[in-house]
Amino acid sequence: MSNKPDNYTVIGLQWGDEGKGKVVDALAERCRYVARFCGGANAGHTIVTNGQKYALHLIPSGVLHAGTVNVIGNGVAFNPRRAIEEIDALAERGTKLGPDNLRISSASHCVMPWHMLQDTLSESRLGEGKIGTTAQGIGPCYSDKAIRSTAVRTGDLVDADALRAKVRSIAAEKSKVYAAVYGAEEPLDGDAIAEEYVEYGRRLAPMIGNTGALLRGAVAAGERILFEGGQGSMLDVDHGTFPFVTSSSVTACGVPTGAGVPPQAPGRVIGVIKAYTSRVGAGPFPTEQDNEMGQYLRDRGNEYGTTTGRPRRCGWFDAVAVRYAAELSGVDELALSLLDVPAGLDEMKICVGYRIDGRSVGDLSDGADEAFSPDTMDRVECEYETLPGWSEDIGQCRRVEDLPEAARAYIRHIEQAVGRPVGVVSIGKDRRQTIFRGSLVAGEAT
Ligand code: GDP
Ligand code: IMO
Ligand code: MG
């Protein structure tokens, strides 16, 4: 029996798109709250159930469960326009959101039109050296959060007069900066932007409030919260492959600050991993297979961005990076997703070590010459363990025991290489294609 609160934290341990949305949806029916704590509309979380596909960006992935309260925490870069679009699209499909089931932190920072503009201008200025962002204004929004005087928070949307004054003043300042730095010809229309955001405030006001207090109350009352991560640990602003990262704290360490809860609140940490690796955008990717193998995974896994549609780079499973990410977040269990995708490959490879100039690089714990750091990932050579592949379609399996022996051996090797047990195995897009084991079996106490 652990002394952690009976909460779940679901985070990505690779470079995003690990299948977090599906895992969150599958666990959400056991939770009273599902709370986002990082990122913004750069996230694209997919849920498939009853033949219906939902791609969520800002709205938490608990939304399909009646009785679950979905929370957008203070750590989120909140784009009200995108949120309203998602709310309306969900309503059309029969899922109604209002103050009873969607709460938005007044302390979250608003993505403004100038953030989207700056994201694009900055990326084009970088040319070949660009980060490959999702163009959702994420970096510029968090920069203004740090600068403070040029920030607009979601709570500001509900005071129309103060908002108008603030937006006009910031727009005037930004126009000067963009003209000077990027040669932007058109100044921002501060009046129009102010009116647009006043309208968003009117629409969203009943849902905006003190979500930190709400979640702390839930912790005190023993109501279960699921904290839903965005992105993946290797994209974390502090602990990822900087500068090819996003701009927020996306590991479990980001939960307390990003949701306004105490450090114990994350509870049981579930790290989602793909059975292979994908990355979208620029930056190091040691196990990348920029070849037929990568294309095979891209085709079978439909590896195209949920937010941008960009083809994702694909490669072998990297246990060195995942072990680092799992240690960083104190991961209790792994959720292994897309295990059906590599079927048909003769062999499977797992990267179990790195080398730089002949020296081994890994965790201190395994006696490597050098500790792992994401900063050297652009220079490493991978050491692989090779395992047999499997050809069977595993989409109908309902228990781990039903999987072909080669797939079970692959799971065991991942557990061993990463040093954590696999508590969830996902074998297809659909909600039902999810196998729970260990402490994550429904109804079992942690
Ligand atoms: P997220 O950002 O971590 O929520 O992941 P995305 O939704 O961006 O990408 C995961 C993709 O894989 C989506 O298209 C999911 O529908 C799909 N998916 C999730 N789990 C599985 C699985 O076990 N098998 C297959 N074939 N697809 C899956
Ligand atoms: P989910 O939650 C995959 C990547 C971008 C880019 C870098 C910076 O769906 O897993 P940003 O727009 O955040 O400034 O881009 O981070 N990125 C993601 N990649 N999945 C995501 O979210 C991502 N969110 C950001 O591709 O490389
Ligand atoms: Mg995604």
XYZ file of C-alpha atoms and ligand atoms in Angstrom:
502
model
C 0.000 0.000 0.000
C 1.604 3.242 -1.064
C 1.218 6.548 0.794
C 0.682 8.432 -2.459
C -2.758 9.935 -3.119
C -4.861 7.635 -5.251
C -4.378 9.807 -8.344
C -2.967 9.056 -11.778
C -0.517 11.064 -13.833
C -0.242 10.092 -17.486
C 2.771 11.521 -19.298
C 4.719 10.792 -22.462
C 8.241 9.394 -22.095
C 9.431 9.970 -25.664
C 8.927 12.913 -28.051
C 5.134 13.140 -27.852
C 2.290 11.290 -29.599
C 2.867 8.169 -27.519
C -0.873 7.517 -27.302
C -1.536 9.483 -24.101
C -5.048 10.514 -25.162
C -6.134 6.917 -25.569
C -4.701 5.878 -22.186
C -6.236 8.902 -20.429
C -9.647 8.147 -21.949
C -9.373 4.506 -20.887
C -8.562 5.457 -17.277
C -10.862 8.495 -17.040
C -13.997 6.560 -16.147
C -12.393 5.794 -12.775
C -11.577 9.474 -12.133
C -13.591 12.460 -10.970
C -11.227 14.999 -12.560
C -8.993 14.997 -15.622
C -6.599 17.952 -15.548
C -4.156 19.288 -18.116
C -1.120 21.002 -16.585
C 1.223 21.868 -19.497
C 1.344 22.754 -23.167
C -1.591 24.004 -25.177
C -3.062 23.456 -28.608
C 0.305 22.097 -29.759
C -0.979 18.821 -28.288
C -3.136 16.504 -30.371
C -4.654 13.654 -28.362
C -6.665 11.043 -30.226
C -9.484 8.906 -28.856
C -11.347 6.312 -30.918
C -14.516 4.725 -29.591
C -17.652 3.279 -31.204
C -16.145 3.961 -34.606
C -15.833 7.677 -33.802
C -12.501 9.469 -33.788
C -11.881 12.527 -31.612
C -8.739 14.667 -31.936
C -8.456 16.877 -28.855
C -6.000 19.734 -28.523
C -6.870 21.825 -25.468
C -9.861 20.020 -24.039
C -8.774 17.245 -21.643
C -9.256 13.646 -22.753
C -11.761 12.835 -19.986
C -14.428 14.629 -21.942
C -16.229 11.560 -23.264
C -17.070 10.323 -19.756
C -20.204 11.738 -18.135
C -19.440 12.682 -14.554
C -15.816 13.613 -15.200
C -14.828 17.232 -14.628
C -12.221 18.394 -17.126
C -9.758 21.000 -15.937
C -7.420 23.248 -17.908
C -4.775 24.111 -15.329
C -2.770 27.277 -14.799
C 0.274 25.781 -16.551
C -1.530 25.553 -19.891
C -1.006 28.028 -22.749
C -4.716 28.582 -23.334
C -5.953 29.617 -26.752
C -9.585 30.687 -26.239
C -10.362 30.654 -29.952
C -9.180 27.073 -30.335
C -10.969 26.041 -27.136
C -14.283 27.456 -28.359
C -13.844 25.717 -31.713
C -13.306 22.425 -29.886
C -16.233 22.985 -27.525
C -18.527 23.710 -30.497
C -17.270 20.729 -32.496
C -17.826 18.412 -29.514
C -21.338 19.836 -28.954
C -22.211 19.043 -32.565
C -21.225 15.453 -31.873
C -23.361 15.289 -28.751
C -20.807 16.082 -26.028
C -21.877 19.246 -24.248
C -19.373 21.178 -22.173
C -20.256 23.778 -19.570
C -19.270 24.866 -16.058
C -20.239 21.463 -14.649
C -17.702 19.539 -16.684
C -15.125 22.053 -17.936
C -13.160 24.420 -15.704
C -10.445 26.748 -17.000
C -7.823 28.306 -14.764
C -7.992 32.096 -14.528
C -4.204 31.964 -14.043
C -3.529 30.158 -17.330
C -1.909 32.346 -19.972
C -3.776 33.250 -23.137
C -2.366 32.584 -26.555
C -2.946 35.826 -28.451
C -2.898 36.328 -32.242
C 0.525 37.964 -31.938
C 1.919 34.792 -30.398
C 0.850 32.788 -33.446
C 2.347 35.462 -35.697
C 5.628 35.578 -33.796
C 5.942 31.777 -33.826
C 5.738 31.826 -37.625
C 7.981 34.877 -38.088
C 10.637 33.487 -35.774
C 10.626 30.076 -37.443
C 10.955 31.595 -40.926
C 13.821 33.775 -39.753
C 15.613 30.633 -38.497
C 15.223 28.957 -41.902
C 17.064 25.634 -41.963
C 17.847 25.965 -38.252
C 14.204 26.181 -37.224
C 12.768 24.230 -34.291
C 9.859 22.914 -36.328
C 7.191 24.138 -33.927
C 3.488 23.487 -34.329
C 2.982 27.233 -35.070
C 0.463 27.444 -32.214
C 2.178 30.402 -30.551
C 3.315 28.271 -27.626
C 6.877 29.580 -27.175
C 5.904 33.253 -27.517
C 3.009 32.805 -25.050
C 5.248 31.280 -22.372
C 7.887 33.971 -23.070
C 5.325 36.641 -22.271
C 4.386 34.734 -19.121
C 8.016 35.048 -18.032
C 8.214 38.707 -19.112
C 4.935 39.386 -17.228
C 4.212 42.947 -18.415
C 3.169 41.724 -21.880
C 1.058 38.763 -20.721
C -2.700 38.279 -20.886
C -4.161 35.691 -18.542
C -7.446 33.882 -18.980
C -8.820 35.656 -15.897
C -8.251 38.972 -17.714
C -10.844 38.011 -20.325
C -13.757 38.591 -17.965
C -13.084 42.283 -17.254
C -13.904 43.840 -20.637
C -12.690 47.394 -20.026
C -9.397 46.415 -18.436
C -8.886 43.813 -21.191
C -9.416 46.391 -23.952
C -6.813 48.711 -22.439
C -4.319 45.900 -21.909
C -4.701 44.389 -25.378
C -4.393 47.763 -27.137
C -1.246 48.634 -25.217
C 0.449 45.266 -25.778
C -0.560 45.213 -29.462
C 1.060 48.626 -29.969
C 4.285 47.443 -28.317
C 4.354 44.169 -30.289
C 3.725 45.984 -33.586
C 6.853 48.073 -33.042
C 8.944 45.031 -32.143
C 7.753 42.930 -35.108
C 8.338 45.825 -37.538
C 11.862 46.392 -36.192
C 12.944 42.769 -35.825
C 11.088 40.910 -38.564
C 10.206 43.789 -40.926
C 6.477 43.133 -40.395
C 4.637 45.653 -42.538
C 1.134 45.590 -41.081
C 0.680 46.769 -37.477
C -1.566 44.624 -35.280
C -5.169 45.825 -35.024
C -5.366 46.181 -31.238
C -9.020 47.280 -31.263
C -10.192 44.305 -33.291
C -8.187 41.847 -31.192
C -9.564 43.402 -27.998
C -13.165 42.996 -29.184
C -12.500 39.425 -30.292
C -11.122 38.510 -26.854
C -13.870 40.385 -24.980
C -16.309 38.139 -26.851
C -14.330 35.007 -25.884
C -14.442 36.198 -22.277
C -18.230 36.548 -22.433
C -18.566 33.061 -23.786
C -16.113 31.345 -21.430
C -16.704 33.341 -18.199
C -18.882 30.692 -16.477
C -16.057 28.166 -16.814
C -13.144 30.369 -15.752
C -12.066 30.180 -12.131
C -9.643 29.045 -9.455
C -8.872 25.512 -10.598
C -5.968 25.131 -8.169
C -8.383 25.462 -5.235
C -10.781 23.044 -6.929
C -8.090 20.389 -7.372
C -6.619 20.866 -3.894
C -10.133 20.403 -2.538
C -10.393 17.191 -4.526
C -7.066 15.968 -3.121
C -8.274 16.748 0.418
C -11.582 14.964 -0.222
C -9.836 11.915 -1.712
C -11.550 12.360 -5.084
C -9.406 10.854 -7.799
C -7.678 13.153 -10.258
C -5.945 12.126 -13.456
C -3.274 14.605 -14.550
C -2.962 14.492 -18.332
C 0.418 15.395 -19.762
C 0.996 16.924 -23.156
C 4.054 16.397 -25.392
C 6.748 13.994 -24.175
C 9.575 14.114 -21.644
C 12.287 14.534 -24.283
C 10.488 17.741 -25.321
C 10.569 19.182 -21.792
C 11.922 22.728 -21.693
C 14.431 21.875 -18.932
C 15.087 18.175 -19.385
C 14.642 17.551 -23.103
C 16.797 17.917 -26.199
C 17.125 21.691 -25.876
C 16.615 23.852 -27.944
C 14.524 21.349 -29.922
C 11.884 21.198 -27.225
C 8.589 22.806 -26.321
C 8.311 25.624 -23.773
C 6.701 24.041 -20.724
C 7.380 21.429 -18.040
C 5.828 18.286 -19.401
C 7.193 15.635 -17.024
C 5.396 14.579 -13.827
C 7.567 17.216 -12.116
C 5.439 19.813 -13.943
C 2.181 18.632 -12.348
C 2.373 20.461 -8.994
C 3.228 23.840 -10.535
C 1.094 23.416 -13.630
C -2.034 22.362 -11.758
C -1.571 24.139 -8.422
C -1.410 21.009 -6.271
C 1.086 19.685 -3.705
C 4.096 17.597 -4.773
C 2.483 14.306 -3.696
C -0.641 14.903 -5.801
C 0.538 13.217 -9.022
C 0.018 9.842 -7.318
C 0.687 6.877 -9.529
C 2.782 7.970 -12.522
C 2.078 6.145 -15.777
C 4.619 6.743 -18.512
C 3.266 6.169 -22.002
C 5.667 4.750 -24.591
C 5.253 3.690 -28.175
C 6.522 0.248 -29.094
C 8.951 2.185 -31.328
C 9.813 5.912 -31.424
C 8.464 8.850 -33.369
C 9.413 12.485 -33.437
C 7.904 15.421 -35.305
C 9.932 18.582 -35.803
C 13.710 19.010 -35.753
C 16.277 17.771 -33.235
C 18.340 14.712 -32.313
C 16.783 11.262 -32.648
C 19.475 8.594 -32.237
C 17.361 5.571 -33.243
C 15.768 7.241 -36.276
C 15.311 5.023 -39.325
C 15.156 7.382 -42.267
C 14.643 4.439 -44.591
C 12.150 1.741 -45.605
C 11.845 0.544 -42.028
C 10.863 4.026 -40.841
C 8.404 4.288 -43.709
C 6.890 0.909 -42.774
C 6.208 2.180 -39.247
C 4.916 5.523 -40.557
C 2.470 3.778 -42.893
C 1.236 1.179 -40.432
C 1.090 3.581 -37.496
C -0.396 6.390 -39.605
C 2.372 8.580 -38.232
C 1.235 12.009 -39.348
C 0.800 14.835 -36.815
C -2.632 15.156 -35.181
C -2.153 18.928 -34.948
C -0.121 19.787 -38.055
C -0.468 16.763 -40.355
C 3.333 16.636 -40.751
C 4.875 13.192 -41.362
C 6.486 11.970 -38.154
C 10.060 10.696 -38.138
C 10.111 7.038 -37.012
C 12.711 4.683 -35.547
C 13.479 1.903 -33.072
C 12.554 1.938 -29.402
C 15.172 3.846 -27.375
C 15.407 2.360 -23.874
C 18.212 4.742 -22.859
C 16.074 7.821 -23.418
C 12.977 6.199 -21.904
C 14.845 5.020 -18.803
C 16.080 8.581 -18.273
C 12.553 9.943 -18.681
C 11.115 7.290 -16.359
C 13.646 8.129 -13.645
C 13.011 11.840 -14.004
C 9.281 11.450 -13.405
C 9.437 8.607 -10.887
C 7.348 6.494 -13.234
C 5.518 3.617 -11.521
C 4.235 1.820 -14.584
C 4.596 1.956 -18.320
C 1.743 2.028 -20.817
C 3.044 0.413 -24.003
C 1.057 1.545 -27.028
C 0.904 0.808 -30.748
C 2.245 -2.700 -30.184
C 0.198 -3.861 -33.187
C 2.080 -1.538 -35.554
C 5.462 -3.337 -35.881
C 3.811 -6.668 -36.786
C 5.335 -8.060 -39.972
C 8.927 -7.003 -39.242
C 11.413 -9.909 -39.188
C 13.214 -8.472 -36.214
C 12.767 -5.815 -33.564
C 15.587 -3.713 -32.190
C 15.809 -1.974 -28.830
C 18.531 0.592 -28.214
C 20.056 -0.380 -24.869
C 23.153 1.806 -24.806
C 24.897 4.758 -26.419
C 28.538 5.270 -27.293
C 30.435 8.483 -27.870
C 33.981 8.044 -29.221
C 34.076 4.501 -27.871
C 32.952 5.477 -24.362
C 29.674 4.027 -23.104
C 26.998 6.511 -22.079
C 24.049 5.571 -19.927
C 22.770 5.740 -16.401
C 25.172 5.977 -13.491
C 23.377 2.954 -12.089
C 24.511 0.625 -14.864
C 28.159 1.547 -14.539
C 28.491 3.402 -17.848
C 31.559 5.591 -18.396
C 29.372 8.657 -18.569
C 25.912 9.627 -17.313
C 23.197 10.134 -19.885
C 22.448 13.695 -20.913
C 20.082 14.791 -23.677
C 22.727 17.364 -24.608
C 24.931 14.715 -26.198
C 22.174 12.906 -28.051
C 23.166 14.398 -31.402
C 26.547 12.645 -31.209
C 25.796 9.157 -29.953
C 26.001 5.799 -31.663
C 23.335 3.310 -30.640
C 23.912 -0.176 -29.318
C 21.022 -2.452 -30.140
C 19.600 -5.649 -28.816
C 17.850 -7.631 -31.566
C 14.739 -9.686 -30.932
C 12.513 -11.744 -33.209
C 9.512 -9.976 -34.738
C 5.983 -11.343 -35.084
C 3.590 -11.361 -38.007
C 0.238 -11.990 -36.324
C -2.490 -9.357 -36.138
C -2.801 -8.842 -32.379
C -5.688 -6.353 -32.448
C -8.174 -8.883 -31.059
C -6.089 -10.081 -28.102
C -7.694 -9.343 -24.748
C -4.995 -10.591 -22.387
C -1.212 -10.378 -22.516
C -1.182 -14.198 -22.505
C -3.021 -14.128 -25.877
C -0.141 -12.259 -27.552
C 2.395 -14.167 -29.665
C 5.478 -15.225 -27.694
C 7.706 -12.801 -29.646
C 5.489 -9.862 -28.644
C 5.513 -10.995 -25.005
C 9.299 -11.299 -25.128
C 9.492 -7.788 -26.559
C 7.420 -6.470 -23.608
C 9.669 -8.301 -21.126
C 12.788 -6.809 -22.717
C 11.369 -3.310 -22.570
C 10.482 -3.789 -18.898
C 13.973 -5.002 -18.180
C 15.777 -2.320 -20.194
C 13.692 0.525 -18.777
C 13.475 -0.939 -15.293
C 9.693 -0.464 -14.872
C 6.723 -2.811 -15.296
C 4.303 -2.511 -18.202
C 0.818 -1.983 -16.709
C -1.079 -1.195 -19.919
C -0.684 -2.663 -23.394
C -2.464 -0.975 -26.284
C -2.982 -3.061 -29.402
C -5.141 -0.832 -31.573
C -6.748 2.586 -31.781
C -10.051 1.627 -30.215
C -10.751 2.141 -26.528
C -11.500 -1.590 -26.186
C -8.115 -2.551 -27.596
C -6.469 -1.852 -24.256
C -5.149 -4.492 -21.871
C -4.709 -3.567 -18.202
C -2.521 -5.629 -15.931
C -0.829 -5.316 -12.543
C -2.202 -2.587 -10.313
C -3.982 -0.849 -13.181
C -6.626 -3.518 -13.596
C -9.960 -1.750 -12.998
C -11.150 -1.767 -9.433
C -7.855 -2.824 -7.918
C -6.474 -0.472 -5.332
C -2.971 0.856 -5.858
P -0.944 11.518 -27.967
O -0.552 12.872 -28.427
O 0.079 10.921 -27.061
O -2.316 11.465 -27.348
O -0.979 10.595 -29.266
P -1.639 10.986 -30.705
O -3.110 10.879 -30.597
O -1.067 12.244 -31.233
O -1.017 9.826 -31.616
C -1.263 8.490 -31.362
C -1.916 7.881 -32.607
O -1.900 6.484 -32.498
C -3.392 8.246 -32.763
O -3.703 8.256 -34.131
C -4.108 7.104 -32.047
O -5.429 6.898 -32.532
C -3.227 5.961 -32.416
N -3.128 4.890 -31.421
C -3.079 4.965 -30.063
N -2.864 3.744 -29.528
C -2.767 2.895 -30.571
C -2.498 1.506 -30.685
O -2.296 0.793 -29.699
N -2.429 0.976 -31.946
C -2.622 1.735 -33.056
N -2.537 1.141 -34.240
N -2.873 3.044 -32.993
C -2.930 3.613 -31.776
P 1.234 15.686 -27.922
O 0.629 16.149 -26.619
C 4.593 15.774 -30.680
C 6.996 19.436 -30.774
C 6.936 20.172 -32.094
C 8.324 20.780 -32.118
C 8.544 21.149 -30.650
C 8.212 22.592 -30.307
O 0.244 15.469 -29.006
O 2.150 14.540 -27.698
P 5.932 23.923 -30.019
O 4.792 24.164 -30.968
O 5.509 23.230 -28.754
O 6.739 25.152 -29.745
O 6.929 22.915 -30.807
O 7.702 20.292 -29.899
N 5.669 19.154 -30.163
C 5.062 17.962 -30.210
N 5.416 16.829 -30.855
N 3.475 15.811 -29.921
C 3.121 16.935 -29.256
O 2.092 16.971 -28.397
C 3.916 18.093 -29.419
N 3.845 19.345 -28.933
C 4.941 19.974 -29.385
O 6.736 19.297 -33.169
O 9.270 19.805 -32.445
Mg -0.318 13.926 -30.210
